[in-house]
mmCIF file of C-alpha atoms in Angstrom:
data_model
loop_
_atom_site.group_PDB
_atom_site.id
_atom_site.type_symbol
_atom_site.label_atom_id
_atom_site.label_comp_id
_atom_site.label_asym_id
_atom_site.label_seq_id
_atom_site.Cartn_x
_atom_site.Cartn_y
_atom_site.Cartn_z
ATOM 1 C CA MET A 1 -24.547 22.273 11.780
ATOM 2 C CA LYS A 2 -22.427 20.655 9.088
ATOM 3 C CA ARG A 3 -20.046 18.014 10.448
ATOM 4 C CA LYS A 4 -16.388 18.341 9.575
ATOM 5 C CA MET A 5 -14.832 15.520 7.570
ATOM 6 C CA THR A 6 -12.540 13.413 9.769
ATOM 7 C CA THR A 7 -8.849 13.051 8.976
ATOM 8 C CA SER A 8 -9.231 9.348 8.211
ATOM 9 C CA THR A 9 -12.054 10.161 5.776
ATOM 10 C CA ARG A 10 -9.875 12.782 4.081
ATOM 11 C CA ILE A 11 -7.072 10.243 3.688
ATOM 12 C CA ILE A 12 -9.442 7.697 2.114
ATOM 13 C CA PHE A 13 -10.982 10.359 -0.121
ATOM 14 C CA VAL A 14 -7.535 11.417 -1.390
ATOM 15 C CA TYR A 15 -6.674 7.779 -2.102
ATOM 16 C CA LEU A 16 -9.857 7.218 -4.096
ATOM 17 C CA ALA A 17 -9.311 10.456 -6.007
ATOM 18 C CA ALA A 18 -5.732 9.486 -6.870
ATOM 19 C CA GLN A 19 -6.931 6.089 -8.113
ATOM 20 C CA LEU A 20 -10.027 7.156 -10.033
ATOM 21 C CA LEU A 21 -9.445 10.644 -11.460
ATOM 22 C CA PRO A 22 -6.815 9.607 -14.043
ATOM 23 C CA VAL A 23 -9.387 7.346 -15.761
ATOM 24 C CA PRO A 24 -11.827 9.991 -17.091
ATOM 25 C CA LEU A 25 -9.015 12.463 -17.749
ATOM 26 C CA THR A 26 -7.363 9.950 -20.077
ATOM 27 C CA PHE A 27 -10.238 10.290 -22.543
ATOM 28 C CA LEU A 28 -9.443 13.973 -23.035
ATOM 29 C CA PHE A 29 -6.466 12.919 -25.165
ATOM 30 C CA PRO A 30 -6.359 11.410 -28.664
ATOM 31 C CA ALA A 31 -6.848 7.639 -28.800
ATOM 32 C CA GLU A 32 -3.252 6.978 -29.878
ATOM 33 C CA LYS A 33 -1.949 8.775 -26.788
ATOM 34 C CA GLN A 34 -4.367 7.449 -24.199
ATOM 35 C CA ILE A 35 -2.277 4.518 -22.965
ATOM 36 C CA ALA A 36 0.800 6.672 -22.415
ATOM 37 C CA MET A 37 -1.238 9.454 -20.840
ATOM 38 C CA SER A 38 -3.088 7.053 -18.534
ATOM 39 C CA LEU A 39 0.238 5.946 -17.049
ATOM 40 C CA THR A 40 1.546 9.510 -16.883
ATOM 41 C CA LEU A 41 -1.597 10.694 -15.130
ATOM 42 C CA ALA A 42 -1.462 7.717 -12.751
ATOM 43 C CA ILE A 43 2.077 8.693 -11.707
ATOM 44 C CA ILE A 44 1.168 12.374 -11.329
ATOM 45 C CA PHE A 45 -1.920 11.676 -9.228
ATOM 46 C CA ALA A 46 -0.074 9.085 -7.125
ATOM 47 C CA PHE A 47 2.613 11.681 -6.411
ATOM 48 C CA LEU A 48 0.018 14.338 -5.557
ATOM 49 C CA GLY A 49 -1.909 11.860 -3.419
ATOM 50 C CA THR A 50 1.228 10.906 -1.497
ATOM 51 C CA ILE A 51 2.183 14.516 -0.806
ATOM 52 C CA THR A 52 -1.382 15.409 0.190
ATOM 53 C CA MET A 53 -1.606 12.512 2.631
ATOM 54 C CA ILE A 54 1.703 13.436 4.246
ATOM 55 C CA VAL A 55 0.505 17.019 4.700
ATOM 56 C CA ILE A 56 -2.855 15.887 6.103
ATOM 57 C CA ASN A 57 -1.129 13.485 8.472
ATOM 58 C CA TYR A 58 1.032 16.178 10.016
ATOM 59 C CA LYS A 59 -1.241 19.220 9.741
ATOM 60 C CA GLU A 60 -4.612 17.879 10.835
ATOM 61 C CA LYS A 61 -5.670 16.289 14.089
ATOM 62 C CA TRP A 62 -6.695 12.651 13.923
ATOM 63 C CA THR A 63 -10.009 11.968 15.667
ATOM 64 C CA PRO A 64 -9.977 9.450 17.265
ATOM 65 C CA GLU A 65 -6.261 9.627 17.923
ATOM 66 C CA ALA A 66 -4.126 7.918 15.292
ATOM 67 C CA SER A 67 -2.006 6.015 17.808
ATOM 68 C CA ILE A 68 -2.692 2.284 17.644
ATOM 69 C CA ILE A 69 -1.434 1.819 21.195
ATOM 70 C CA LYS A 70 -1.240 4.155 24.163
ATOM 71 C CA ALA A 71 2.488 4.723 23.826
ATOM 72 C CA SER A 72 4.909 6.919 21.949
ATOM 73 C CA SER A 73 6.533 5.854 18.700
ATOM 74 C CA ALA A 74 9.452 3.454 18.831
ATOM 75 C CA PRO A 75 12.867 5.121 18.372
ATOM 76 C CA ILE A 76 14.059 5.559 14.790
ATOM 77 C CA PRO A 77 16.668 2.733 14.924
ATOM 78 C CA LYS A 78 13.960 0.290 16.036
ATOM 79 C CA VAL A 79 11.601 1.555 13.337
ATOM 80 C CA LEU A 80 14.285 1.031 10.673
ATOM 81 C CA LEU A 81 15.197 -2.393 12.048
ATOM 82 C CA TRP A 82 11.606 -3.586 12.075
ATOM 83 C CA GLY A 83 11.069 -2.103 8.636
ATOM 84 C CA VAL A 84 13.912 -4.207 7.215
ATOM 85 C CA LEU A 85 12.950 -7.325 9.184
ATOM 86 C CA GLY A 86 9.365 -6.721 8.140
ATOM 87 C CA PHE A 87 10.430 -6.684 4.489
ATOM 88 C CA ILE A 88 12.266 -10.009 4.841
ATOM 89 C CA ALA A 89 9.292 -11.567 6.607
ATOM 90 C CA ALA A 90 6.935 -10.161 3.949
ATOM 91 C CA ILE A 91 8.886 -12.016 1.242
ATOM 92 C CA LEU A 92 8.606 -15.260 3.231
ATOM 93 C CA ILE A 93 4.894 -14.658 3.786
ATOM 94 C CA GLN A 94 4.446 -14.183 0.031
ATOM 95 C CA ILE A 95 6.188 -17.473 -0.700
ATOM 96 C CA VAL A 96 4.183 -19.482 1.853
ATOM 97 C CA ALA A 97 0.851 -17.857 0.958
ATOM 98 C CA SER A 98 1.480 -18.409 -2.775
ATOM 99 C CA LEU A 99 2.195 -22.108 -2.200
ATOM 100 C CA ILE A 100 -0.963 -22.524 -0.107
ATOM 101 C CA GLU A 101 -3.043 -20.736 -2.734
ATOM 102 C CA GLN A 102 -1.554 -22.872 -5.479
ATOM 103 C CA TYR A 103 -1.880 -26.316 -3.888
ATOM 104 C CA LEU A 104 -5.102 -25.860 -1.915
ATOM 105 C CA PHE A 105 -7.063 -23.449 -4.099
ATOM 106 C CA GLY A 106 -5.478 -23.801 -7.538
ATOM 107 C CA VAL A 107 -4.558 -20.118 -7.741
ATOM 108 C CA PRO A 108 -1.567 -19.459 -10.062
ATOM 109 C CA THR A 109 1.560 -18.424 -8.180
ATOM 110 C CA GLU A 110 2.150 -15.416 -10.412
ATOM 111 C CA SER A 111 0.133 -12.324 -9.570
ATOM 112 C CA ALA A 112 -1.506 -10.766 -12.636
ATOM 113 C CA ASN A 113 -1.330 -7.410 -10.896
ATOM 114 C CA THR A 114 2.415 -7.730 -10.308
ATOM 115 C CA GLU A 115 3.084 -8.996 -13.830
ATOM 116 C CA ASN A 116 1.151 -6.134 -15.398
ATOM 117 C CA LEU A 117 3.110 -3.610 -13.357
ATOM 118 C CA ARG A 118 6.383 -5.231 -14.382
ATOM 119 C CA GLU A 119 5.493 -5.086 -18.062
ATOM 120 C CA MET A 120 4.346 -1.467 -17.859
ATOM 121 C CA THR A 121 7.439 -0.447 -15.919
ATOM 122 C CA LYS A 122 9.644 -1.811 -18.700
ATOM 123 C CA ALA A 123 8.027 0.649 -21.103
ATOM 124 C CA TYR A 124 7.546 3.476 -18.576
ATOM 125 C CA PRO A 125 10.438 3.411 -16.067
ATOM 126 C CA LEU A 126 8.981 6.266 -13.986
ATOM 127 C CA LEU A 127 6.335 3.813 -12.779
ATOM 128 C CA ILE A 128 8.970 2.457 -10.424
ATOM 129 C CA PHE A 129 8.382 5.482 -8.197
ATOM 130 C CA MET A 130 4.682 4.672 -7.972
ATOM 131 C CA ILE A 131 5.421 1.029 -7.163
ATOM 132 C CA THR A 132 8.149 1.555 -4.577
ATOM 133 C CA VAL A 133 7.196 4.895 -2.988
ATOM 134 C CA PHE A 134 3.793 6.341 -3.805
ATOM 135 C CA ALA A 135 1.724 3.139 -3.547
ATOM 136 C CA PRO A 136 3.292 1.927 -0.252
ATOM 137 C CA VAL A 137 2.918 5.347 1.368
ATOM 138 C CA MET A 138 -0.693 5.831 0.297
ATOM 139 C CA GLU A 139 -1.774 2.269 1.037
ATOM 140 C CA GLU A 140 -0.248 2.300 4.513
ATOM 141 C CA PHE A 141 -1.885 5.622 5.334
ATOM 142 C CA VAL A 142 -5.238 4.270 4.132
ATOM 143 C CA PHE A 143 -5.318 0.647 5.278
ATOM 144 C CA ARG A 144 -3.199 0.852 8.417
ATOM 145 C CA LYS A 145 -3.554 4.381 9.799
ATOM 146 C CA ALA A 146 -6.969 5.437 8.501
ATOM 147 C CA ILE A 147 -8.787 2.070 8.651
ATOM 148 C CA PHE A 148 -6.948 -0.267 11.028
ATOM 149 C CA THR A 149 -6.314 2.371 13.675
ATOM 150 C CA GLN A 150 -9.697 4.056 13.490
ATOM 151 C CA LEU A 151 -11.652 0.772 13.572
ATOM 152 C CA ASN A 152 -9.555 -0.302 16.546
ATOM 153 C CA MET A 153 -10.944 2.696 18.437
ATOM 154 C CA SER A 154 -14.472 1.404 17.810
ATOM 155 C CA ARG A 155 -16.179 -1.740 19.083
ATOM 156 C CA VAL A 156 -14.457 -3.825 16.414
ATOM 157 C CA GLY A 157 -11.299 -4.047 18.504
ATOM 158 C CA LEU A 158 -7.674 -4.716 17.587
ATOM 159 C CA TYR A 159 -8.027 -8.130 15.931
ATOM 160 C CA GLY A 160 -11.271 -7.348 14.149
ATOM 161 C CA SER A 161 -9.914 -4.091 12.745
ATOM 162 C CA ALA A 162 -6.713 -5.836 11.602
ATOM 163 C CA VAL A 163 -8.736 -8.488 9.751
ATOM 164 C CA ILE A 164 -11.097 -5.957 8.141
ATOM 165 C CA SER A 165 -8.256 -3.715 6.954
ATOM 166 C CA ALA A 166 -6.363 -6.768 5.640
ATOM 167 C CA LEU A 167 -9.411 -7.990 3.699
ATOM 168 C CA LEU A 168 -9.957 -4.558 2.176
ATOM 169 C CA PHE A 169 -6.254 -4.426 1.289
ATOM 170 C CA ALA A 170 -6.588 -7.821 -0.439
ATOM 171 C CA PHE A 171 -9.742 -6.937 -2.383
ATOM 172 C CA ILE A 172 -8.346 -3.625 -3.651
ATOM 173 C CA HIS A 173 -5.655 -5.482 -5.638
ATOM 174 C CA PHE A 174 -8.264 -7.238 -7.816
ATOM 175 C CA ASP A 175 -6.244 -10.304 -8.849
ATOM 176 C CA GLY A 176 -7.609 -13.181 -6.775
ATOM 177 C CA HIS A 177 -4.655 -13.553 -4.401
ATOM 178 C CA TYR A 178 -6.755 -12.856 -1.331
ATOM 179 C CA LEU A 179 -4.773 -15.054 1.052
ATOM 180 C CA LEU A 180 -1.481 -13.547 -0.087
ATOM 181 C CA TYR A 181 -2.508 -9.895 0.171
ATOM 182 C CA GLY A 182 -4.621 -10.531 3.259
ATOM 183 C CA SER A 183 -1.646 -12.118 5.025
ATOM 184 C CA LEU A 184 0.558 -9.196 4.041
ATOM 185 C CA GLY A 185 -2.106 -6.788 5.287
ATOM 186 C CA LEU A 186 -2.127 -8.503 8.677
ATOM 187 C CA TRP A 187 1.668 -8.444 8.809
ATOM 188 C CA PHE A 188 1.862 -4.738 7.981
ATOM 189 C CA SER A 189 -0.749 -4.077 10.675
ATOM 190 C CA TYR A 190 1.451 -5.937 13.146
ATOM 191 C CA LEU A 191 4.486 -3.860 12.158
ATOM 192 C CA TYR A 192 2.491 -0.695 12.788
ATOM 193 C CA TYR A 193 1.266 -2.055 16.121
ATOM 194 C CA LYS A 194 4.763 -3.189 17.117
ATOM 195 C CA THR A 195 6.439 0.207 16.626
ATOM 196 C CA ASN A 196 3.449 2.589 16.695
ATOM 197 C CA ASN A 197 4.994 4.309 13.689
ATOM 198 C CA ILE A 198 3.393 4.177 10.245
ATOM 199 C CA PHE A 199 6.809 4.514 8.596
ATOM 200 C CA THR A 200 7.629 0.922 9.655
ATOM 201 C CA PRO A 201 5.081 -0.808 7.380
ATOM 202 C CA MET A 202 5.723 1.822 4.713
ATOM 203 C CA LEU A 203 9.407 0.858 4.682
ATOM 204 C CA ALA A 204 8.699 -2.882 4.649
ATOM 205 C CA HIS A 205 6.055 -2.444 1.945
ATOM 206 C CA GLY A 206 8.290 -0.258 -0.224
ATOM 207 C CA LEU A 207 11.255 -2.634 0.053
ATOM 208 C CA MET A 208 9.005 -5.584 -0.786
ATOM 209 C CA ASN A 209 7.720 -3.841 -3.924
ATOM 210 C CA ALA A 210 11.265 -2.842 -4.894
ATOM 211 C CA PHE A 211 12.393 -6.449 -4.521
ATOM 212 C CA ALA A 212 9.512 -7.599 -6.734
ATOM 213 C CA SER A 213 10.679 -5.090 -9.364
ATOM 214 C CA LEU A 214 14.270 -6.379 -9.521
ATOM 215 C CA PRO A 215 13.615 -8.734 -12.489
ATOM 216 C CA ILE A 216 12.811 -5.659 -14.590
ATOM 217 C CA TYR A 217 16.251 -4.121 -14.129
ATOM 218 C CA PHE A 218 18.358 -7.229 -13.501
ATOM 219 C CA PRO A 219 16.694 -9.992 -15.575
ATOM 220 C CA GLU A 220 19.935 -11.964 -15.779
ATOM 221 C CA LEU A 221 19.737 -12.654 -12.042
ATOM 222 C CA PHE A 222 16.310 -14.295 -12.373
ATOM 223 C CA GLN A 223 16.828 -16.469 -15.437
#
C-alpha cells in the first residue's frame, strides 16, 4: 500500500519547488529578458508557495501533531507582543553575531545575500514582498513548523531539533554567515516554542527583513 506524503513533507516539497522551478523556466525566454524574468518568476513562485503552504497548514492534518508543546496557542495580543519583541531581539542578535564572526572568524559584517537582495530590490521593487512576506512565511513553515516541530516529536528532542533546524536555516542562505543565521534560527524556534504559534516567528522574521530593507527606500537615514 502506497504511503501518503506527510504534511511536513508537503510543506518542504512546496518550498523546494518554489525555490527551484523558476531556474529552468527562465531559460524559456530570450537571453536579454532572462534576468528580469528570473526575478518575476521568483516572485510569482514565492507567492504561490506561500499561499499553498497556508492552505496545507489549515486543510491537512499534521502527523505527528504540529504543536511544539502540549498547550494551546498563546492569545493574539501575546503573539503580537512576542513578535515585536522577537524582531527587536533579532536585530540585536544580528549585531552581536556579526561582530563575533568578524573578530573571531574574519567573516565580513555585510551579508552578500542581503546586499544582493537590496540591489535587486532597487531595480525590481516588487521583490520587497518576497523579502518581507513570502520568504518569512515559507521559511518559518519549513524550518520551524515542518522541521523543528516534527524532529522534536522524534528521538532528537527539543534542543537537538532546534539546533538541526537552525543549522539547515543557516546553510540554506549560502553566504557564509552560519553563526548569524544559526543564531537567528534558534531564536525563531524559541519564539515558536514560547507562544506555540507559528505567526510569532513569522512576524519577527518579516519585521527583521523589512528593517534590513529600509536603506533601499530611505538611504538618507543610513548615510
